[in-house]
Coordinates of C-alpha atoms in Angstrom, one line a residue:
X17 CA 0.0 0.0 0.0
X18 CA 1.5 3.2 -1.2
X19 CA 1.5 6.7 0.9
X20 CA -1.9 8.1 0.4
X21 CA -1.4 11.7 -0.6
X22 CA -4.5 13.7 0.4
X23 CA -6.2 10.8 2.2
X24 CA -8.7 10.3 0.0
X25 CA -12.2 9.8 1.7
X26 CA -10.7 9.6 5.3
X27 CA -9.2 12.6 5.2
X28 CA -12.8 14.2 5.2
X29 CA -13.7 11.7 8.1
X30 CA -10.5 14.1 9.8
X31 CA -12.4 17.1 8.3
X32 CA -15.8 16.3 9.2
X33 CA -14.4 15.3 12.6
X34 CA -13.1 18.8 13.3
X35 CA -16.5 20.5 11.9
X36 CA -18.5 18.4 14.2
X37 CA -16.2 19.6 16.8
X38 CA -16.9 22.8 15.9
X39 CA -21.1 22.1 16.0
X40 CA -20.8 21.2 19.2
X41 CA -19.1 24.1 20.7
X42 CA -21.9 26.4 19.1
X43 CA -24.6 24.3 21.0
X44 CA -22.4 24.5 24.5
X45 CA -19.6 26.6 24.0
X46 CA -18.5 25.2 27.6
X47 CA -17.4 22.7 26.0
X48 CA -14.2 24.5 24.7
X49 CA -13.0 24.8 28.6
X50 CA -14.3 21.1 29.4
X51 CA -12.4 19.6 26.0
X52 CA -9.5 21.7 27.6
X53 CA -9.5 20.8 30.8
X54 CA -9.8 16.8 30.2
X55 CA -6.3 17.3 28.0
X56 CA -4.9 18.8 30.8
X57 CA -6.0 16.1 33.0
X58 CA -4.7 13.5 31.0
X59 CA -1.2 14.7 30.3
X60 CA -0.6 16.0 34.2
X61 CA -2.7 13.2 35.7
X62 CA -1.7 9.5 35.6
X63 CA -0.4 9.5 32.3
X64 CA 1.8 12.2 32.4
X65 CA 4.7 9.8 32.4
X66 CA 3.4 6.9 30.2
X67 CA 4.1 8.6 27.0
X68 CA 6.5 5.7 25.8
X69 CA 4.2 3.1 26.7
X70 CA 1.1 4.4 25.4
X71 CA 2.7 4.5 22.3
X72 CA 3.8 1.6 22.1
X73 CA 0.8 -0.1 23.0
X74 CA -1.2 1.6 20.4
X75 CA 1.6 0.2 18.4
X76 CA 1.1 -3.6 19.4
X77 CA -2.9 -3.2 18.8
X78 CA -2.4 -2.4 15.5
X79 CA -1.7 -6.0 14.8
X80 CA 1.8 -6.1 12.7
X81 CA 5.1 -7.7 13.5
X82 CA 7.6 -4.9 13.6
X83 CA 8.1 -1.5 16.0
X84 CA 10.8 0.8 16.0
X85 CA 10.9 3.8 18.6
X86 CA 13.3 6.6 17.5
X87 CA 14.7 9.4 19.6
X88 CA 16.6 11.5 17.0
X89 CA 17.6 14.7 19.1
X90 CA 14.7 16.6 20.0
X91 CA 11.8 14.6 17.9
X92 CA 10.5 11.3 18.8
X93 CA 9.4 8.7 15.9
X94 CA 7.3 5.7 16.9
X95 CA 6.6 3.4 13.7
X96 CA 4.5 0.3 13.3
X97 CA 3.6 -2.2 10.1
X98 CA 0.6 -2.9 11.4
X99 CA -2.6 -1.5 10.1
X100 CA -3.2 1.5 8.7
X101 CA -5.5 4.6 10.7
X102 CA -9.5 3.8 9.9
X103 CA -12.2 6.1 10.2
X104 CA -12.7 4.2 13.7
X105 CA -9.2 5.0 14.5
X106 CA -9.1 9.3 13.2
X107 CA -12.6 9.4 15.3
X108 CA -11.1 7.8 18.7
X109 CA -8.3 10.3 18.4
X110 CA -9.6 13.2 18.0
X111 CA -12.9 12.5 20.5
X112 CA -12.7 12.2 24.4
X113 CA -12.3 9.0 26.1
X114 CA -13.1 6.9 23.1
X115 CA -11.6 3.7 22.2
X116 CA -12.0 1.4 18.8
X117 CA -10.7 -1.8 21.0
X118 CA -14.2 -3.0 21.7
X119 CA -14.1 -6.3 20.3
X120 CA -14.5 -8.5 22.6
X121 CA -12.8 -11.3 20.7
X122 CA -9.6 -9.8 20.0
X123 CA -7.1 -8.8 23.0
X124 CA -5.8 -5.0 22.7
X125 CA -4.1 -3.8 25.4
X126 CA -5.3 -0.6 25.7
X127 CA -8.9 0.2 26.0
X128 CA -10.0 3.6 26.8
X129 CA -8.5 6.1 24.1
X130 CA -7.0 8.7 26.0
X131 CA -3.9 7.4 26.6
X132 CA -2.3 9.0 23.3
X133 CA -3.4 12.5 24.6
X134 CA -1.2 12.1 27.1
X135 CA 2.0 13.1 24.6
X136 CA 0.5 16.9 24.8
X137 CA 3.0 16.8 28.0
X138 CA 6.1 16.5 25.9
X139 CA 5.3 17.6 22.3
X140 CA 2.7 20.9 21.4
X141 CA 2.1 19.4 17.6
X142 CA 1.9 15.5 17.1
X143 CA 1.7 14.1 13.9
X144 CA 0.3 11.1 12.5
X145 CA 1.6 9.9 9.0
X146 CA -0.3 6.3 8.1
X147 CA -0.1 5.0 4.8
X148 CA -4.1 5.9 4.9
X149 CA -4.2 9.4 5.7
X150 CA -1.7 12.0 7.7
X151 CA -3.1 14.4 9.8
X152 CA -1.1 16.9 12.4
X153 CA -2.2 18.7 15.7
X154 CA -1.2 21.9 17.0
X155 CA -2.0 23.8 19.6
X156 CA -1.8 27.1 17.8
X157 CA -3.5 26.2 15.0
X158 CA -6.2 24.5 16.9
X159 CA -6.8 27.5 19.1
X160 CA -6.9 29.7 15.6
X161 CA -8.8 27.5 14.1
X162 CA -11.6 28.0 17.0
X163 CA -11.2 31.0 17.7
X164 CA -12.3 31.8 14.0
X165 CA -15.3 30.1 14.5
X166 CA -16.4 32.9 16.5
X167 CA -15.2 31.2 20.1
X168 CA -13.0 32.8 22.7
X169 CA -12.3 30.6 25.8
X170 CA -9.7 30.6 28.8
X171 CA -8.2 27.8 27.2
X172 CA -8.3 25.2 24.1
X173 CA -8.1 22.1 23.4
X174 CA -5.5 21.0 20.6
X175 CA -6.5 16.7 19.4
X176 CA -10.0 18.1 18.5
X177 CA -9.0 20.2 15.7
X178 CA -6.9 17.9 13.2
X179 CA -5.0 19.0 9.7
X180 CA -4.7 16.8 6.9
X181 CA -1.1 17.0 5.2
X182 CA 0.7 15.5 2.5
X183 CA 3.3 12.7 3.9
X184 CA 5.5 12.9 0.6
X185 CA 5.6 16.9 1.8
X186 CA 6.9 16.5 5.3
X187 CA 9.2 14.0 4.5
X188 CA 11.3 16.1 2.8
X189 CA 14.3 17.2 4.6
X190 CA 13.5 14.6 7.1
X191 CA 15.5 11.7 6.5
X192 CA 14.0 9.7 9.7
X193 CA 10.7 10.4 8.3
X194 CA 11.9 9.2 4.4
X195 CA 13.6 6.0 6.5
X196 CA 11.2 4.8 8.6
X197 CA 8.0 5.4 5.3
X198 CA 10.1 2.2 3.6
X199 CA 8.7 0.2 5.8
X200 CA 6.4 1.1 8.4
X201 CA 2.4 1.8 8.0
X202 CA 2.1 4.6 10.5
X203 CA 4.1 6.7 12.1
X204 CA 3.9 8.9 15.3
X205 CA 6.1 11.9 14.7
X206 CA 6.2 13.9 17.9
X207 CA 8.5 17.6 17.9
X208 CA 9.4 17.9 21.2
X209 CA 9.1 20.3 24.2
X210 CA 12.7 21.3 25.8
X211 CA 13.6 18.7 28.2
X212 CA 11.2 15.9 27.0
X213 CA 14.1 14.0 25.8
X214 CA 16.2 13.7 28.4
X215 CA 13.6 11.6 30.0
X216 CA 12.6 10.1 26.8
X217 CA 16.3 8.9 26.9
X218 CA 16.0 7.3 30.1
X219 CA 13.1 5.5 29.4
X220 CA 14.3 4.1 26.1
X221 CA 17.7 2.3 27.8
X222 CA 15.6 1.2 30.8
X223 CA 11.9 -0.2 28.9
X224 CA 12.1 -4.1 29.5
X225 CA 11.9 -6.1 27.0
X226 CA 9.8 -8.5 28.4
X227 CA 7.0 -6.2 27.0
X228 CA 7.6 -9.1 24.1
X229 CA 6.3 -12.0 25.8
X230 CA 2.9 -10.3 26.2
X231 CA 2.8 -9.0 22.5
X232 CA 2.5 -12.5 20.4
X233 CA 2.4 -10.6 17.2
X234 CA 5.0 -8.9 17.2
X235 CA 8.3 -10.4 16.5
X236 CA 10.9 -7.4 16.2
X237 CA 11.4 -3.9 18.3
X238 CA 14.1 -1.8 17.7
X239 CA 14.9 1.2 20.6
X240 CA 16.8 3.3 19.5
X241 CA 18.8 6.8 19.8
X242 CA 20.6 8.8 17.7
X243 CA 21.7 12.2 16.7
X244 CA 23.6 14.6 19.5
X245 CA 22.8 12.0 22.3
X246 CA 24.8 9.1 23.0
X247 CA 23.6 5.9 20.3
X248 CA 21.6 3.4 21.7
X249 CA 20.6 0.4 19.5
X250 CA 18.5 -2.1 21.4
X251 CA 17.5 -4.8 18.8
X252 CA 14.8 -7.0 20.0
X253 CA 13.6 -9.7 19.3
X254 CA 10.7 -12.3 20.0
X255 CA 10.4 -16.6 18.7
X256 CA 8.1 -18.9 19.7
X257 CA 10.0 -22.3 20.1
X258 CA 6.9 -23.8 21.3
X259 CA 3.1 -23.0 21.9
X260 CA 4.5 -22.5 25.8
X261 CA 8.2 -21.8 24.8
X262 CA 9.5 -17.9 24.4
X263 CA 13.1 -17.0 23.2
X264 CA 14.0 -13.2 23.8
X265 CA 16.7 -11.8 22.1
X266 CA 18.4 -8.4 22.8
X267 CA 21.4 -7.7 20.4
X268 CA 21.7 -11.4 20.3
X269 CA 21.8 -12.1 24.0
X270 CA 18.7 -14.8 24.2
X271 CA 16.5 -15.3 27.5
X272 CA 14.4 -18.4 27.4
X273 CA 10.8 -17.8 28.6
X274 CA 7.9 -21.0 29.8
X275 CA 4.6 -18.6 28.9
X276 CA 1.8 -19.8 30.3
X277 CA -1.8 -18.8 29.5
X278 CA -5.0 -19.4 29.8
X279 CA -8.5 -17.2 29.4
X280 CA -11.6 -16.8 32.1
X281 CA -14.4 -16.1 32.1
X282 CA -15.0 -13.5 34.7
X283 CA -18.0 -14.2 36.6
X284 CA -21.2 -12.2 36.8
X285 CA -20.3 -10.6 39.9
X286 CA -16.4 -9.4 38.5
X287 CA -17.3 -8.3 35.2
X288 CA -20.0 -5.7 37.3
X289 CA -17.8 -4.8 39.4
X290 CA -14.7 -3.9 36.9
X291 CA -17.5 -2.3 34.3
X292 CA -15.9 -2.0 31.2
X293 CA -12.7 -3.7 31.9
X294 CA -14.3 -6.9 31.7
X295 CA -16.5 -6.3 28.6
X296 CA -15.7 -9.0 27.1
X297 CA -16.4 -13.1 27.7
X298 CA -13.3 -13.7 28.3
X299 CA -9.6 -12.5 29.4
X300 CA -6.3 -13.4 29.2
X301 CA -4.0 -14.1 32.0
X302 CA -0.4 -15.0 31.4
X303 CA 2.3 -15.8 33.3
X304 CA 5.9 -16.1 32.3
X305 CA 8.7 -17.7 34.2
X306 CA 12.5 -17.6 33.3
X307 CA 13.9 -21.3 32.9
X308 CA 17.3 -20.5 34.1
X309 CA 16.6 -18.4 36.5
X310 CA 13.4 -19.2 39.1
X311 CA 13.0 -18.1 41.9
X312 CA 13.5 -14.8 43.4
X313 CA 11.0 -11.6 43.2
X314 CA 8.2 -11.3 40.4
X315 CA 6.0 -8.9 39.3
X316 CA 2.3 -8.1 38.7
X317 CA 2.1 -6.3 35.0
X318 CA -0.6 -4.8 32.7
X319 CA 1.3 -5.8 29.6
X320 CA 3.8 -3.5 31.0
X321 CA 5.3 -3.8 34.6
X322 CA 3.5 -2.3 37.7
X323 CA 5.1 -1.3 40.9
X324 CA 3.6 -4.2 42.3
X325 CA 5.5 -7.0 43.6
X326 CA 4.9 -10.5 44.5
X327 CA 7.5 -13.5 45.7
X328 CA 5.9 -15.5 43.1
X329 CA 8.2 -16.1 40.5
X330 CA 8.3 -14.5 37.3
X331 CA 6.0 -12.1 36.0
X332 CA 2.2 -12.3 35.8
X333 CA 0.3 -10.6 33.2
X334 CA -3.2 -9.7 32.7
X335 CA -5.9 -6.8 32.2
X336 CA -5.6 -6.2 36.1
X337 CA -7.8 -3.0 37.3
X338 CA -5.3 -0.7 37.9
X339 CA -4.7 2.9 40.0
X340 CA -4.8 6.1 37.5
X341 CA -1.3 6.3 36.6
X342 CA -1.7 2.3 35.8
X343 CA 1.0 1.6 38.6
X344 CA -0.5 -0.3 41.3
X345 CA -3.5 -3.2 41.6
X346 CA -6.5 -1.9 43.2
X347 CA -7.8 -4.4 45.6
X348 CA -11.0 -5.6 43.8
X349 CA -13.5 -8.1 43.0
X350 CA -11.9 -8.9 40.0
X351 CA -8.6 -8.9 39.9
X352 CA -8.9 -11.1 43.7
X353 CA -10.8 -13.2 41.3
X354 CA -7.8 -13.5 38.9
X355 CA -5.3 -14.4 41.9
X356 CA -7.3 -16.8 43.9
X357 CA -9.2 -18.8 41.0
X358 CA -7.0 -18.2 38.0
X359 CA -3.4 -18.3 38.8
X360 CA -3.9 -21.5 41.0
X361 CA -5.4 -23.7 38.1
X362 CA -2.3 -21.6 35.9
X363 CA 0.1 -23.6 38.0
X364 CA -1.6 -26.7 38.6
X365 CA -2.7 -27.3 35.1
X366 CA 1.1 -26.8 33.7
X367 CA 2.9 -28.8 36.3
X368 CA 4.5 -31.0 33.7
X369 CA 5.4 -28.0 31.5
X370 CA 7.2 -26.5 34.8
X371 CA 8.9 -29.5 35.8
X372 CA 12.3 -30.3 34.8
X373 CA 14.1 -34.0 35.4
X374 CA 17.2 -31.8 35.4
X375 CA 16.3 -29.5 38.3
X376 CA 13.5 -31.3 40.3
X377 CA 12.8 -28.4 42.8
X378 CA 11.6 -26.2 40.0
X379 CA 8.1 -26.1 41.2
X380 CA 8.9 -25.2 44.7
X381 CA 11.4 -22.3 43.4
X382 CA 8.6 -20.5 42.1
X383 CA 6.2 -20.7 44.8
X384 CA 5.6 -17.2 46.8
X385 CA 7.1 -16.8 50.4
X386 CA 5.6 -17.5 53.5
X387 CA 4.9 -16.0 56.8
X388 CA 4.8 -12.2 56.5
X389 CA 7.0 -10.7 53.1
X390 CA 4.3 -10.0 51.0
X391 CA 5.3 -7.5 48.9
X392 CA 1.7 -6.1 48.0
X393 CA -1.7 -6.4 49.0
X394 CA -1.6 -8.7 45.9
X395 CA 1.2 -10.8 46.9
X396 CA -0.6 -11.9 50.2
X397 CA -3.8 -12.7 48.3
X398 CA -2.1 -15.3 45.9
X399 CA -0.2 -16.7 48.5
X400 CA -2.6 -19.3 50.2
X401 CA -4.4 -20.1 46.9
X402 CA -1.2 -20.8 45.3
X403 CA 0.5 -22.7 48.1
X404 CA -3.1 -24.9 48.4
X405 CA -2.8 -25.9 45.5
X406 CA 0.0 -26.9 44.7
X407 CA -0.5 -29.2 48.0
X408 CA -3.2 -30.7 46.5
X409 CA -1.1 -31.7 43.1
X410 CA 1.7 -33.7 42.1
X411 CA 4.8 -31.4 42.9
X412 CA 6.6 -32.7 44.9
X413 CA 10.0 -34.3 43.6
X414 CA 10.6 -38.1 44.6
X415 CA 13.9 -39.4 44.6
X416 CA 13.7 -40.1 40.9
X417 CA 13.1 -36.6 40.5
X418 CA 9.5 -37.2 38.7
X419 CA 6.3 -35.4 40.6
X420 CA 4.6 -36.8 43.2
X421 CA 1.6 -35.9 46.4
X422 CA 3.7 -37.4 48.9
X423 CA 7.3 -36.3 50.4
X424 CA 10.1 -38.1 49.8
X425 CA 11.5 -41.0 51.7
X426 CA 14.7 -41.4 52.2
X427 CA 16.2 -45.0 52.3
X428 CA 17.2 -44.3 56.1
X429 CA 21.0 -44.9 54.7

């Protein structure tokens, strides 16, 4: 599919998008302030910092196998070959808490919309360039744009108002731009504010690359920084050696992964209570251990890692309920749910992928500490359920190493 120059009919879903914007501030001109305000509450709230990871989940949703994140001095590039933008996608952009990722058989990560605003806190004019249509934000322009309409307002929003542009334009002079349109579908092109990427930088060396194991589709990331700053060229990579079996790759160092999912069915009682976190049948819950390295401190993530701890082994992922700034497990219906029903049958029903002749206390390694070092409120719930069951299964090691209910029994020699 070939750059789209003008956009064709979706550019006038961005046009039609910004005139309806526009109808609705002359029927509540309030809204100019509120449109404002909820911007402003998005990039200084809880996703103030999550600029990175927002955009690179939007970039796993969109379903390809390759990502690259570029810091090239004081612009940001964020490319995908996923799908292209949809009319679905331009509307959820440039609307208010609005998400496309509503089918309930397909697992995006994100789910609300409003995480892209949040890169208002480190760029004044993002850009969009997808194969389908281009379109740019700008603060300026936006508040020119409504203030021509007749509207004068303490404040304005800027991802209401939306130009189209031709990509073959801006590329010119651009060479990351002409680069990464060889291969990628979209591309987030963010100019940004003084400062921003100094933390950008940060973020960039230290994002785990474990995000992989959680992002099946995607088989190739690249981080990577370059211009003034000191180069940083994190290759990853992502194979499946088996349906259970994950090999990680970071500029050729490989980290063997056991993956082990499952979906549930949350029950009547959890899916009221997380509202539309739960809206679908059924969600995924993964947990991924490191075979040469069990044992020790794990972690509670959201496809990405939370501050939540758990002495549990390895790292468990699912569509948790989360605080704002997507840091911390809130202590709900659900998610209890997901640690006392789920996880428990995760570990019971894979014994025989987790054992190994080789190393027969496996099982017990990954098992979460007793007595009191829990390291969340999430970490003390698992515990019993996890440590129950596995008493009721077949993990102990007997002298021949294999599994077995009963401790073994030594020979008295």
């Amino acid at each position: 599919m070939e750059w789209s120059r003008d956009g064709g009919e979706l550019a006038d879903v961005v046009r039609r998008q910004t005139q309806a914007c526009l109808s609705v501030y002359r029927e509540d001109p309030s809204r100019i302030t509120q449109d404002a305000n909820n911007e402003l509450r998005i990039r200084e709230g809880g996703y103030r910092d999550r600029q990175l990871i927002e955009l690179l989940q939007n970039a796993v949703d969109a379903g390809g196998r390759r990502i690259e994140v570029r810091l090239a001095d004081d612009t940001l590039y964020v490319a995908n070959d996923g799908k292209p933008f949809d009319a679905r996608g331009i509307e959820a952009l440039m609307a208010s808490d609005l998400s496309t990722k509503t089918d309930a058989h397909v697992d995006h990560i994100g789910r609300f919309g409003i995480g892209f605003k949040s890169v208002l806190a480190i760029s004044p004019g993002p850009r969009v360039y997808s194969r389908s249509v281009s379109f740019t934000f700008d603060a300026g322009t936006a508040r020119r744009r409504i203030e021509g309409a007749g509207f004068n307002s303490p404040s304005y929003p800027t991802m209401r108002v939306a130009e189209v542009v031709d990509p073959r334009v801006d590329k010119r002079g651009d060479k990351h731009l002409q680069d990464l349109m060889t291969w990628a579908a979209t591309i987030v092109c963010l100019p940004l504010v003084s400062g921003a990427g100094d933390d950008l930088e940060v973020k960039i060396r230290e994002m785990p690359g474990q995000f992989l194991l959680f992002s099946p589709r995607v088989d190739w990331a690249r981080l990577y920084i370059t211009g003034a700053r000191q180069e940083v060229d994190r290759m990853l990579t992502r194979v499946a050696m088996s349906p259970w079996q994950v090999r990680l790759s970071e500029n050729g160092e490989r980290d063997d992964w056991l993956v082990l999912s499952t979906r549930h069915r949350p029950s009547a009682r959890a899916r009221a209570a997380a509202g539309r976190l739960a809206d679908r049948e059924t969600v995924p819950v993964s947990w991924a251990l490191p075979l040469e390295r069990l044992g020790g401190l794990g972690a509670f993530w959201t496809y990405f890692p939370t501050e939540a701890l758990t002495t549990l082994s390895g790292l468990v992922n699912a569509p948790w309920q989360v605080s704002d700034d997507r840091l911390n497990l809130l202590e709900t219906r659900f998610n209890h749910e997901l640690l006392t029903e789920v996880l428990p049958k995760l570990l019971t029903d894979n014994l025989d992928k987790i054992h190994s002749p080789e190393n027969p206390t496996r099982v017990l390694d990954l098992l979460p500490a007793r007595g009191r070092e829990s390291r969340s409120w999430a970490d003390e719930v698992v515990n019993e359920p996890m440590v129950s069951a596995a008493r009721s299964s077949a993990c102990l090691p007997d002298l021949n190493g294999r599994l077995s209910l009963d401790p073994p029994t030594g020979s008295g020699s």
